[in-house]
Short mmCIF file of C-alpha atoms in Angstrom, two decimals:
data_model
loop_
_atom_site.label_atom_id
_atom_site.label_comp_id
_atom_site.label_asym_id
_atom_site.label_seq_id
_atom_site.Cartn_x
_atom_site.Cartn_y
_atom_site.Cartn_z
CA UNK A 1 7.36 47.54 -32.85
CA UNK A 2 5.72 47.27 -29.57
CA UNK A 3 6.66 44.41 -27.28
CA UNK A 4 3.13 42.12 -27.63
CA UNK A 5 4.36 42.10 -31.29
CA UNK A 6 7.84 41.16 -30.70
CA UNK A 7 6.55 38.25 -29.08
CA UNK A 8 4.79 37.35 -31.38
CA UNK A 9 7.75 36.75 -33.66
CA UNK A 10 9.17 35.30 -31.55
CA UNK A 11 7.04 33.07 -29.79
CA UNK A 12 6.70 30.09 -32.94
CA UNK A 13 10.26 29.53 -32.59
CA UNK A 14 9.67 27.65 -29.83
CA UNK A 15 6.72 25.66 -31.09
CA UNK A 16 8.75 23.73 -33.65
CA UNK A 17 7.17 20.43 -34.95
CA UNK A 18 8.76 17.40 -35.52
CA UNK A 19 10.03 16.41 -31.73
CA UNK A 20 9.89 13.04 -30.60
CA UNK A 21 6.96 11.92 -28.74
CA UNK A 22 6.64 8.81 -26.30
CA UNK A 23 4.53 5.88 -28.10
CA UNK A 24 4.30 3.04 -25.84
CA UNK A 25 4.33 -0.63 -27.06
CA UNK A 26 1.74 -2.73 -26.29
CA UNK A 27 2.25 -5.42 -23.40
CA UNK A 28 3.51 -8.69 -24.47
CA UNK A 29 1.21 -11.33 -22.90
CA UNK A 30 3.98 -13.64 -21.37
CA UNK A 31 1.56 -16.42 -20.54
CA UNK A 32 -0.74 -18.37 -23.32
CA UNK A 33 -4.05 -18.86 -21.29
CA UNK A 34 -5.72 -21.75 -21.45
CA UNK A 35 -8.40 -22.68 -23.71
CA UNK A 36 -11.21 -23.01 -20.92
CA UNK A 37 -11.32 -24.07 -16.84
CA UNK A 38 -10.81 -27.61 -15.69
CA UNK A 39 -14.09 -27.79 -14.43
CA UNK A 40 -16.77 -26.39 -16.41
CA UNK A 41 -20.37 -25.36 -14.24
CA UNK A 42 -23.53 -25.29 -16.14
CA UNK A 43 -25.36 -22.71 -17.63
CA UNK A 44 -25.40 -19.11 -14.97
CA UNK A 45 -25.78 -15.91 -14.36
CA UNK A 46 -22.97 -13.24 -16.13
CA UNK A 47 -21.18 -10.99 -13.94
CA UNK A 48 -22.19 -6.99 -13.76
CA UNK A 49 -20.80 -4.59 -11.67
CA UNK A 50 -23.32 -5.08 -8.96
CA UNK A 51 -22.69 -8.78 -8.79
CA UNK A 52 -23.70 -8.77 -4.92
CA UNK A 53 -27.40 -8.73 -5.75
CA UNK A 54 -27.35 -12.26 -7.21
CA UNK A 55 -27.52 -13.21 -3.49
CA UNK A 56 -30.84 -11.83 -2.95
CA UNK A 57 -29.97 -10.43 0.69
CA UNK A 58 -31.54 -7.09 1.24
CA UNK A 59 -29.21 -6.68 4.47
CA UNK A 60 -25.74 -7.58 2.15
CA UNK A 61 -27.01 -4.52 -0.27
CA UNK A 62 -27.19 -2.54 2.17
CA UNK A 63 -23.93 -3.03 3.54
CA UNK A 64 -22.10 -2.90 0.81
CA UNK A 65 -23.66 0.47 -0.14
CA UNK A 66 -22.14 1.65 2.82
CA UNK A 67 -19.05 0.48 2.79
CA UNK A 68 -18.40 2.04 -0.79
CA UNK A 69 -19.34 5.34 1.31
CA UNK A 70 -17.61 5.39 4.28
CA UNK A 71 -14.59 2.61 4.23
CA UNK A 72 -11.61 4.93 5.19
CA UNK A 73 -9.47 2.51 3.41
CA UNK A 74 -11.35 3.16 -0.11
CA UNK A 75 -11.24 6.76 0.54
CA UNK A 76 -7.39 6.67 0.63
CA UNK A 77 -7.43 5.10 -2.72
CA UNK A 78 -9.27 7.42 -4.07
CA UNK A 79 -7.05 10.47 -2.60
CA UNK A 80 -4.25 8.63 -4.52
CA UNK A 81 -5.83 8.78 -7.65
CA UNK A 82 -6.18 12.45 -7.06
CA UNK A 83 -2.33 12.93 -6.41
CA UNK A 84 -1.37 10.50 -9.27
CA UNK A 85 -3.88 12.72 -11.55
CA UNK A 86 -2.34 16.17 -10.14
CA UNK A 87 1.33 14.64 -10.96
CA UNK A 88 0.19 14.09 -14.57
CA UNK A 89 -0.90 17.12 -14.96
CA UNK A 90 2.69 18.78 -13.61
CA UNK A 91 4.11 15.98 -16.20
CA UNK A 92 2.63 17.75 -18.95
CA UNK A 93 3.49 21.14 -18.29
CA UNK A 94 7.23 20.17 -19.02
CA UNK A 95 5.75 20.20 -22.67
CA UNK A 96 5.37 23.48 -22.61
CA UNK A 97 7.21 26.88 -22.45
CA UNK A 98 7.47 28.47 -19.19
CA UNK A 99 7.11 32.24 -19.24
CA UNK A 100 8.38 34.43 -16.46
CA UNK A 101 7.37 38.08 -15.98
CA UNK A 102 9.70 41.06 -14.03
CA UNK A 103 9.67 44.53 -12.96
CA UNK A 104 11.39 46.88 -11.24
CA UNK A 105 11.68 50.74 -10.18
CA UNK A 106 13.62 52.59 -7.83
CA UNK A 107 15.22 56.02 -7.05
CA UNK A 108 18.86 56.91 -5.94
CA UNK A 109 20.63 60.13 -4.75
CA UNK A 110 24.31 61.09 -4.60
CA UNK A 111 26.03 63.86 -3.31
CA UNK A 112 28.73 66.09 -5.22
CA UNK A 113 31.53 67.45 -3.67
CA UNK A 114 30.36 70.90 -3.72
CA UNK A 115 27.55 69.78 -1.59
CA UNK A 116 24.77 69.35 -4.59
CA UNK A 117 22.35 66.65 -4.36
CA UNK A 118 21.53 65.06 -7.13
CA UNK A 119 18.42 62.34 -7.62
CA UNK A 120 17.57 60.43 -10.55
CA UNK A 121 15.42 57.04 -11.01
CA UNK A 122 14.81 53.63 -13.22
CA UNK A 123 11.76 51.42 -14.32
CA UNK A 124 12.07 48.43 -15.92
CA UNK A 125 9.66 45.73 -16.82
CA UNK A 126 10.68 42.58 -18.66
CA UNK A 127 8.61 39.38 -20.13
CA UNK A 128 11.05 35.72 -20.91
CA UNK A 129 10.03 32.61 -22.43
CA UNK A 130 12.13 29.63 -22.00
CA UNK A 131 10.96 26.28 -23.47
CA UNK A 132 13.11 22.85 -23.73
CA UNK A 133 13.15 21.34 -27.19
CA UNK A 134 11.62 17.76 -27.07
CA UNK A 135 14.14 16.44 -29.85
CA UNK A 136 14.76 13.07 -28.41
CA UNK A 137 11.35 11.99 -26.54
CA UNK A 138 12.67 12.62 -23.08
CA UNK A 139 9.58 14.97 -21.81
CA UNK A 140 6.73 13.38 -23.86
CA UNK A 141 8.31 9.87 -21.87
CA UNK A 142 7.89 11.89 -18.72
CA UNK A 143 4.59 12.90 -19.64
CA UNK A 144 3.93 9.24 -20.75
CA UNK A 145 5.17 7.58 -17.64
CA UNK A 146 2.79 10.06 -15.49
CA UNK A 147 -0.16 8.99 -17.67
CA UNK A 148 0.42 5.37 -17.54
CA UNK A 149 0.74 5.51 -13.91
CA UNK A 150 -2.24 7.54 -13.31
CA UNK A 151 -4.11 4.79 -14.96
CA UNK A 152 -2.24 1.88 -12.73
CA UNK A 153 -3.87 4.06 -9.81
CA UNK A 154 -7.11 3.88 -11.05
CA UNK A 155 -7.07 0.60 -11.44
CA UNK A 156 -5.50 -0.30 -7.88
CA UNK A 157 -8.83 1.92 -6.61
CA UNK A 158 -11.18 -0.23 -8.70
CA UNK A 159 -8.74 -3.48 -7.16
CA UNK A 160 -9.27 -2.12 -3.74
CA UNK A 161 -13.10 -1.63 -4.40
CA UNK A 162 -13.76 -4.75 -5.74
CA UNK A 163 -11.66 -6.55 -2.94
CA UNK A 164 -13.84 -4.36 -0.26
CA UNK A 165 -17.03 -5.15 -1.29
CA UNK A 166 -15.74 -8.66 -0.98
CA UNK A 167 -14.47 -8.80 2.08
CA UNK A 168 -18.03 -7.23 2.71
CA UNK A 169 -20.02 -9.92 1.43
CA UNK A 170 -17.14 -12.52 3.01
CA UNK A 171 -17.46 -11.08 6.72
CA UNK A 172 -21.68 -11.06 6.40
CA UNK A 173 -21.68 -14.57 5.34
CA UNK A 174 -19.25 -15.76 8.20
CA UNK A 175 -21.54 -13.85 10.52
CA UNK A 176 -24.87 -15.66 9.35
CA UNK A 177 -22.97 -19.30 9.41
CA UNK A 178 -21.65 -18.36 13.33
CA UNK A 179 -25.06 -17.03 14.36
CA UNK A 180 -26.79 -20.39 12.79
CA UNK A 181 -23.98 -22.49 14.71
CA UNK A 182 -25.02 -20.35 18.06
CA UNK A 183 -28.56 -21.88 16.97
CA UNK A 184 -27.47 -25.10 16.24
CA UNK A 185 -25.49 -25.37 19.51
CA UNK A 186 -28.70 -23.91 21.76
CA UNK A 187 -30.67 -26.78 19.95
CA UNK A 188 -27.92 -29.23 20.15
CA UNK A 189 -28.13 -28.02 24.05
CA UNK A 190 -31.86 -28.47 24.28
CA UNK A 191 -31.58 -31.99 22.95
CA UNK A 192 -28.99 -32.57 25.96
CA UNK A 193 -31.13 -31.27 28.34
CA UNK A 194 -34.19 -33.42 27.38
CA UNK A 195 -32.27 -36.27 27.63
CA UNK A 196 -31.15 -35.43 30.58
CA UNK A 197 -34.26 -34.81 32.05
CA UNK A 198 -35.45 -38.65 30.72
CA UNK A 199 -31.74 -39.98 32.31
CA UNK A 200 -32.73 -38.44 35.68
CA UNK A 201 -36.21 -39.94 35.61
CA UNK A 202 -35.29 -43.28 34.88
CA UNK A 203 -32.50 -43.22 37.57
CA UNK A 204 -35.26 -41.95 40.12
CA UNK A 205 -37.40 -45.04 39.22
CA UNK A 206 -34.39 -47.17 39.52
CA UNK A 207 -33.91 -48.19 35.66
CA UNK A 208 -30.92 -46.22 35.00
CA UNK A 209 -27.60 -46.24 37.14
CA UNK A 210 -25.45 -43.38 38.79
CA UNK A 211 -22.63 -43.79 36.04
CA UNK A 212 -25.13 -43.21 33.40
CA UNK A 213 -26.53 -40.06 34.98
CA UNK A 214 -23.39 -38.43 35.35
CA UNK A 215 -22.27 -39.37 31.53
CA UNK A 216 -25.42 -37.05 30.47
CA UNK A 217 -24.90 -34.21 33.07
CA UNK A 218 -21.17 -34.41 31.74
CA UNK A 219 -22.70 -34.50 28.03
CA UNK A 220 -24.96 -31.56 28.93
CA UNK A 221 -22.08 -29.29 30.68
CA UNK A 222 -19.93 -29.57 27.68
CA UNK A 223 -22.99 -28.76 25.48
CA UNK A 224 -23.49 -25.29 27.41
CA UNK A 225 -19.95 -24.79 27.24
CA UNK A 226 -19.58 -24.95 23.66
CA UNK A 227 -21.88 -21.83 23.34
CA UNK A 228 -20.40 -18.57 24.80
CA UNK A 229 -17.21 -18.83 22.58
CA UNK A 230 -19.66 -19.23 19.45
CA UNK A 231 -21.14 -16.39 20.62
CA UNK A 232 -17.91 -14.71 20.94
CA UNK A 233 -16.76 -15.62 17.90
CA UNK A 234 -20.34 -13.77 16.35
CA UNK A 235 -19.67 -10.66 18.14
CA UNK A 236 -16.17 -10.05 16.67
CA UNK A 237 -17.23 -10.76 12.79
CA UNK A 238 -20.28 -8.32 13.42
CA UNK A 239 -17.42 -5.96 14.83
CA UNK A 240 -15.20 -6.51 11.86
CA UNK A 241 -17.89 -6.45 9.21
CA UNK A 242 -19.12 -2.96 11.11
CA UNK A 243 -15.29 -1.27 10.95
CA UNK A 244 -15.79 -2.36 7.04
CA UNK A 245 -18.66 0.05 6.47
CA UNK A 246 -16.68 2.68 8.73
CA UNK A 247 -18.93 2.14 11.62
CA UNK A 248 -17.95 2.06 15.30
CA UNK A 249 -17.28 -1.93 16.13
CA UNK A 250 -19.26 -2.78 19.30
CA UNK A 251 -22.74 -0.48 18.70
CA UNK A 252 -26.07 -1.20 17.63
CA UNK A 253 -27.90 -4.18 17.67
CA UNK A 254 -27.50 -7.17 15.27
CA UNK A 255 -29.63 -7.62 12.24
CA UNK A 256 -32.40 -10.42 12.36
CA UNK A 257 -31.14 -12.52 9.39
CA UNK A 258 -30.84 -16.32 8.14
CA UNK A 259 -28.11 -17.76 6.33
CA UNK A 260 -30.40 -20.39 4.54
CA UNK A 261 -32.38 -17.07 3.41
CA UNK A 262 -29.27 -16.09 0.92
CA UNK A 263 -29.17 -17.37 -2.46
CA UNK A 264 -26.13 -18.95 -4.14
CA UNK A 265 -25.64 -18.21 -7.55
CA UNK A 266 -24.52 -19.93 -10.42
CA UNK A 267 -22.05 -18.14 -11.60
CA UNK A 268 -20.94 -18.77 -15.54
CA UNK A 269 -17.49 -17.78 -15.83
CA UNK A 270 -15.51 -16.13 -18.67
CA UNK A 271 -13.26 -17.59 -21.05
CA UNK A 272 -9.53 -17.83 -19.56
CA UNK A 273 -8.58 -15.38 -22.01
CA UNK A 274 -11.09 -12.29 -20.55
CA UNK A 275 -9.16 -12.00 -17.46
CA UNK A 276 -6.68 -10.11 -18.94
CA UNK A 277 -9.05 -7.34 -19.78
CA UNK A 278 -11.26 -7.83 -16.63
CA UNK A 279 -9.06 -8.08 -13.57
CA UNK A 280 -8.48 -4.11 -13.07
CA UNK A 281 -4.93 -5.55 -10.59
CA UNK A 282 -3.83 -7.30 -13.99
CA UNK A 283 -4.74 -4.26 -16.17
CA UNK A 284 -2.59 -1.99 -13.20
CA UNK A 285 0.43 -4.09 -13.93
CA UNK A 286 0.43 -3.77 -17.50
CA UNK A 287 0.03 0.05 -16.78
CA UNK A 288 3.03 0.01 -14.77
CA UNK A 289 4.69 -1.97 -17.62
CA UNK A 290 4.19 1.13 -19.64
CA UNK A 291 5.09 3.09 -17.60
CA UNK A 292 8.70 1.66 -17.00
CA UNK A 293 9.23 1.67 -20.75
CA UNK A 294 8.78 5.51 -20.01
CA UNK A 295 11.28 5.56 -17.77
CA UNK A 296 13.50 3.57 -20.18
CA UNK A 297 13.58 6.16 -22.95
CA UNK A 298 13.67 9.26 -20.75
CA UNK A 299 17.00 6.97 -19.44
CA UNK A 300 17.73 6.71 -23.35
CA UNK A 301 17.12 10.32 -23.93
CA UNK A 302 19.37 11.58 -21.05
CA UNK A 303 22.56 10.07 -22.93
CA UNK A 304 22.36 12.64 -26.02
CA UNK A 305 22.54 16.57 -25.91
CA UNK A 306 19.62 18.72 -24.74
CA UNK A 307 18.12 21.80 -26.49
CA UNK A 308 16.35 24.66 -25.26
CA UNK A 309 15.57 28.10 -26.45
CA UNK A 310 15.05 31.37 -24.25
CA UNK A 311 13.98 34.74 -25.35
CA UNK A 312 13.08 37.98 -23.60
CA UNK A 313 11.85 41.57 -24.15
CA UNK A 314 12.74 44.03 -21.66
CA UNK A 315 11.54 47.66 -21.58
CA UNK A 316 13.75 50.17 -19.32
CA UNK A 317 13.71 54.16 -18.66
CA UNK A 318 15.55 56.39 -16.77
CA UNK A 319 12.19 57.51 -14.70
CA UNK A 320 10.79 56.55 -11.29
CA UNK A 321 7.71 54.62 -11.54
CA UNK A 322 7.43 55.37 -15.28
CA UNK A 323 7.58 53.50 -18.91
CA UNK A 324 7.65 56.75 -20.88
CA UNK A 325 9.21 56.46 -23.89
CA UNK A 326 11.15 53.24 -22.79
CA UNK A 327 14.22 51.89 -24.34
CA UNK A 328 13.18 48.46 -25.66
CA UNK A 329 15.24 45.04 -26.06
CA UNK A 330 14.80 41.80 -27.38
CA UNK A 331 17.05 39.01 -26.98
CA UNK A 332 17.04 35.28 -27.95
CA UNK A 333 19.18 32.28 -27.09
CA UNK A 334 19.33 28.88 -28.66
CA UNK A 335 21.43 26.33 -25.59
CA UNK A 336 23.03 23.43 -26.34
CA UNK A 337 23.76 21.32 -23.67
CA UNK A 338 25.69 17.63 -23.30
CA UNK A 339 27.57 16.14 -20.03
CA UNK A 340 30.73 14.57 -21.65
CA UNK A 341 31.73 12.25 -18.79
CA UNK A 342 29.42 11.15 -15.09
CA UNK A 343 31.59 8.15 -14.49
CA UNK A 344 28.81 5.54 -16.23
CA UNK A 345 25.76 7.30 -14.04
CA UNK A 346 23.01 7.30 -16.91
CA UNK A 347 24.56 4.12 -18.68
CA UNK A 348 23.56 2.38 -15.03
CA UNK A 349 20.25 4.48 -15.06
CA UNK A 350 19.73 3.18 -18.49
CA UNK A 351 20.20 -0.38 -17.80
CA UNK A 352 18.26 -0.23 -14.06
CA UNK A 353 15.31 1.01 -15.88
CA UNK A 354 15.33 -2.07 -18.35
CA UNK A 355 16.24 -4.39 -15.83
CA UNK A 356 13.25 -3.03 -13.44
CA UNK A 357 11.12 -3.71 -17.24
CA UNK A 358 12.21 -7.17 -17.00
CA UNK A 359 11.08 -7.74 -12.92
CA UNK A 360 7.79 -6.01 -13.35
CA UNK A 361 7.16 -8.41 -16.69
CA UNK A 362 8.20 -11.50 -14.35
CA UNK A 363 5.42 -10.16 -12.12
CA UNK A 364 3.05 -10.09 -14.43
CA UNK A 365 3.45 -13.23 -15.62
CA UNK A 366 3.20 -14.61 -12.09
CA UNK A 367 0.27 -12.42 -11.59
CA UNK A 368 -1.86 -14.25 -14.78
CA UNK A 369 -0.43 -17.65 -13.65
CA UNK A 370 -2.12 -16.64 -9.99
CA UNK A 371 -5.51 -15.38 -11.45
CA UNK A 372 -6.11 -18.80 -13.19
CA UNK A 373 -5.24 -20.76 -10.45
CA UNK A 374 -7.67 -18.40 -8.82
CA UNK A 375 -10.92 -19.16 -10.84
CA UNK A 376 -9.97 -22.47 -11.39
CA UNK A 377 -10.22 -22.99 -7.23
CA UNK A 378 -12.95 -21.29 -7.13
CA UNK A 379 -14.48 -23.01 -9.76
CA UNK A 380 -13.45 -26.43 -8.46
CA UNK A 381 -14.55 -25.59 -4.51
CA UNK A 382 -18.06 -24.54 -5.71
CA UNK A 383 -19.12 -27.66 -7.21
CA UNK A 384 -17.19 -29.65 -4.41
CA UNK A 385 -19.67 -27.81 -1.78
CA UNK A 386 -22.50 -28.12 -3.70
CA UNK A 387 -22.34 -31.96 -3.50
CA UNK A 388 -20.51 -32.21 -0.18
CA UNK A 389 -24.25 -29.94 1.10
CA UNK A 390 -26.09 -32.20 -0.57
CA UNK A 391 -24.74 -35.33 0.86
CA UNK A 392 -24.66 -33.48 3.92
CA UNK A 393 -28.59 -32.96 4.19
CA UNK A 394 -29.73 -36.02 3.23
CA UNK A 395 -26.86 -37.23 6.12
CA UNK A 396 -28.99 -34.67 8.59
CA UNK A 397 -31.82 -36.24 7.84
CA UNK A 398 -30.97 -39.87 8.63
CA UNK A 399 -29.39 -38.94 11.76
CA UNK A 400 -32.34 -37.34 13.40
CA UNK A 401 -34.50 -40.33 12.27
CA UNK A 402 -31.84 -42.23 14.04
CA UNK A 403 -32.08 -40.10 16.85
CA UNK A 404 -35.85 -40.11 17.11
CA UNK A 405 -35.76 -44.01 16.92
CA UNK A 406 -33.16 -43.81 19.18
CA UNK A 407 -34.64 -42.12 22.01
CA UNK A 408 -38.00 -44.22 22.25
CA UNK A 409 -35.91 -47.16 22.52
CA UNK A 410 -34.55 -46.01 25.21
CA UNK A 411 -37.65 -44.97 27.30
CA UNK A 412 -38.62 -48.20 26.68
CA UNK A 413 -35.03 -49.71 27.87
CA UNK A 414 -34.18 -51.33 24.11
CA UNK A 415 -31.27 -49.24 23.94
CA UNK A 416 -28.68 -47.71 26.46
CA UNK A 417 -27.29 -44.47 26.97
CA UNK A 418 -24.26 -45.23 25.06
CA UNK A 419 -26.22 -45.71 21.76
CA UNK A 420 -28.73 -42.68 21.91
CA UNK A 421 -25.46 -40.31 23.50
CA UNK A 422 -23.64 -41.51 19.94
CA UNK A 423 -26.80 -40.99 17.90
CA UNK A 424 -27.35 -37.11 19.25
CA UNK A 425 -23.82 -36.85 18.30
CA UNK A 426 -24.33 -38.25 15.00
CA UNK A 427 -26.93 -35.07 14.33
CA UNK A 428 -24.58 -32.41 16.13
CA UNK A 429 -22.09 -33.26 13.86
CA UNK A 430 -23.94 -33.39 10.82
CA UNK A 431 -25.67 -30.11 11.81
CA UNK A 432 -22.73 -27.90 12.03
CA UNK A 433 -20.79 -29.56 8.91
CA UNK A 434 -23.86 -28.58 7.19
CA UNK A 435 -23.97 -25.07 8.38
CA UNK A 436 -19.94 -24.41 7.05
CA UNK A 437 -20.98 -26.20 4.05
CA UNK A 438 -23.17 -23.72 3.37
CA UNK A 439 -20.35 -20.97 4.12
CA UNK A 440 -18.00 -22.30 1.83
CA UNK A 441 -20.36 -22.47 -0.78
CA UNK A 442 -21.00 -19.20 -0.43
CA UNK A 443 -17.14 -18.21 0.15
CA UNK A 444 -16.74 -20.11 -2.94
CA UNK A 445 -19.06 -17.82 -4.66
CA UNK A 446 -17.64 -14.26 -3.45
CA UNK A 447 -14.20 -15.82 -4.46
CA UNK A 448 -15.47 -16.61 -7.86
CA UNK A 449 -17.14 -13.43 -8.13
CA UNK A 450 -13.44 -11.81 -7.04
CA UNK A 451 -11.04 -14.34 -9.13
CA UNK A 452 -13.47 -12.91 -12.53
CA UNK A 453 -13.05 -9.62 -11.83
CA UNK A 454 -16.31 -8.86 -10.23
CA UNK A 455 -18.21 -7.59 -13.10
CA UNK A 456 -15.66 -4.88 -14.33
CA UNK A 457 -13.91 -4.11 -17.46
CA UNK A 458 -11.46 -2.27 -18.99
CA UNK A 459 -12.22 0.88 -20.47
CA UNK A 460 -10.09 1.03 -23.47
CA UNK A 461 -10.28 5.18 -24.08
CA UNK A 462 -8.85 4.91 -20.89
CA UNK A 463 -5.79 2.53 -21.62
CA UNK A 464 -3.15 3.64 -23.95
CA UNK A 465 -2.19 -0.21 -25.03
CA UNK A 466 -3.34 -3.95 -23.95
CA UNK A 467 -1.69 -6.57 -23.92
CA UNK A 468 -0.97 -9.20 -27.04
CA UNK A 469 -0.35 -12.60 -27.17
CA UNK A 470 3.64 -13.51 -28.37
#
């Protein structure tokens, strides 16, 4: 019988059905979510997986598309779900035999007494199979741990992607609302300086007094002041946002853009219930759940024997470099192995893998609890803004009536200085509230947009169990 059929006699042995394999329970969802949010918005958009375009900024798309590109920090993600896929793949080879291949040929000489040299040689060539019976579950759990934590590593990449393209959207928005408050301080320093201007011509005609003249160049001082740290401020979010799409910080010139330009969505959220399969940093933890009850039974499986089969054929002649007419041999073990004492070593194993179980469920849990506290914010801050902005415009707008009012009474000495310096403060005020009104609202939205997921959802070919309610 030649050796390729030898092996294949051999060979099934080691293929015998009926070995445990790793089936992982689904999560048990240790927090009943609530039946809807506290505060309820009207009727809005859903959420996609482009949910930046509801903001109808051409310059945010484009941003965005290249941060997804060239963020260094999502490109390390992504390596790690390369290395997480590469150690699933070394998982699964336990599963199967190993087979190891050798050869071998040499000559040797020896001399007689009688001075005679004699020289003679040996070839050998040999082919083994070893393979580790699966009896108990312990390799399928190793291959089953590997899986479930390849998947938690996909879903920290779409976490980090989501939060990126957030922090995206964030950093453009505070840029917009500190170049609008660089605006509103120029104009706010304009109005100054025309007042000024009317202070200084009344005190040259005699009508206004020293005291009052140096109240407005005062005013007017601290108006110019309050600029060049606005403008600081502007220059380090454009920085920021410009290190988020893996630019250099301090290049290139700033885009010509207008807060009031963006839209804010309405946004209609999900019942409580979705988050669970729409959060991909909820659906990691549950993977990671799986994965320690992997780590649990390979612990279990470690406390009872271990089996493994080996067999070789070998094929050896006397000759140098030379099978001819070999001597053949075949040879197969069956290996029972069992530790009888380690001093309580995989009993603590055992119980550190359930207790580590119990602290990543406790994390979960505290996970969900955060995620609706989350939306519900975000929920409640959105509709806060939008009637704090409101209020805040129709505030605006009575100021600078005041203000106008204001001012011709005092060319025409009704008023003092007092009165129209508190009524241009009265509009500076209300101007910038207004402008980080708008922010939040905005801020709001993004976190919404965030707290729901951002428009993604669970593949379920992808996870081997969800979670179910106890």
């Amino acid at each position: 019988m030649t050796m390729t059929a030898r092996l294949m006699v051999i060979l099934p042995a080691f293929l015998i059905a009926g070995c445990a394999t790793f089936t992982p329970e689904p999560v048990p969802l240790p927090v009943a979510p609530p039946e809807q949010w506290s505060v309820q918005s009207g009727e809005g958009q859903g959420i996609d997986a482009s949910w930046w375009q509801a903001f109808n900024d051409d310059h945010l798309n484009r941003l965005i598309d290249k941060a997804l590109e060239a963020n260094p920090g999502l490109a390390a993600a992504a390596e790690s779900v390369i290395q997480a896929d590469l150690q699933l793949q070394s998982a699964g080879a336990g599963l199967l035999p190993s087979v190891g291949a050798s050869a071998s040929t040499g000559r040797q000489a020896s001399r007689a007494s009688g001075g005679d040299t004699n020289t003679g040689g040996s070839t050998s060539a040999g082919l083994s199979v070893d393979y580790e019976l699966d009896l108990w579950g312990r390799l399928s759990a190793v291959e089953g741990g590997a899986l479930a934590n390849f998947q938690a590593t996909r879903f920290d990449y779409d976490t980090a992607r989501i939060t990126l393209v957030a922090s995206v959207a964030s950093t453009w928005f505070e840029w917009l609302e500190l170049q609008q408050r660089v605006e509103v301080a120029r104009n706010n320093l304009a109005i100054g300086e025309r007042t000024l201007a009317l202070v200084e011509a009344r005190f040259r005609n005699g009508v206004a007094s020293r005291a009052e003249l140096a109240r407005q160049q005062t005013s007017v001082l601290s108006l110019r002041n309050a600029v060049p740290p606005l403008e600081y401020q502007a220059r380090q979010r454009l920085a920021a946002l410009r290190v988020l799409t893996g630019e250099l910080p301090f290049e290139g010139d700033a885009p010509d853009a207008d807060i009031a330009a963006v839209s804010i969505p309405v946004i209609s959220p999900l019942a409580p219930a979705s988050l669970v399969t729409r959060r991909p940093d909820l659906s990691a933890q549950e993977a990671r759940l799986v994965a320690a009850s992997a780590d649990i039974e390979q612990a279990r499986a470690a406390l009872l024997p271990s089996v493994s089969l080996s067999a070789a054929v070998r094929l050896s002649t006397d000759s140098f470099l030379s099978l001819a007419d070999p001597t053949q041999s075949v040879s197969g073990l069956l290996g029972l192995s069992q530790s009888l004492f380690d001093g309580g070593q995989r009993r603590n194993a055992l119980a550190i893998s359930e207790s580590r179980r119990v602290a990543l469920l406790e994390s979960y849990r505290g996970s969900l609890l955060t995620a609706f506290q989350e939306v519900g914010d975000a929920l409640d801050r959105d509709s806060l803004f939008e009637l704090q902005e409101q209020r805040l415009q129709e505030i605006l707008a009575r100021a600078e009536e005041t203000l106008r009012l204001t001012e011709v009474r005092y060319r025409e000495g009704a008023d003092d200085l007092l009165t129209l310096l508190e009524s241009q403060r009265s509009v500076f005020d209300a101007r910038q509230q207004l402008s980080q009104m708008r922010l939040n609202r905005l801020i709001a939205a993004v976190d919404l947009y965030k707290a729901l997921g951002g428009g993604w959802q669970r593949d379920d070919e992808v996870v081997a169990t969800g979670p179910v309610e106890e």
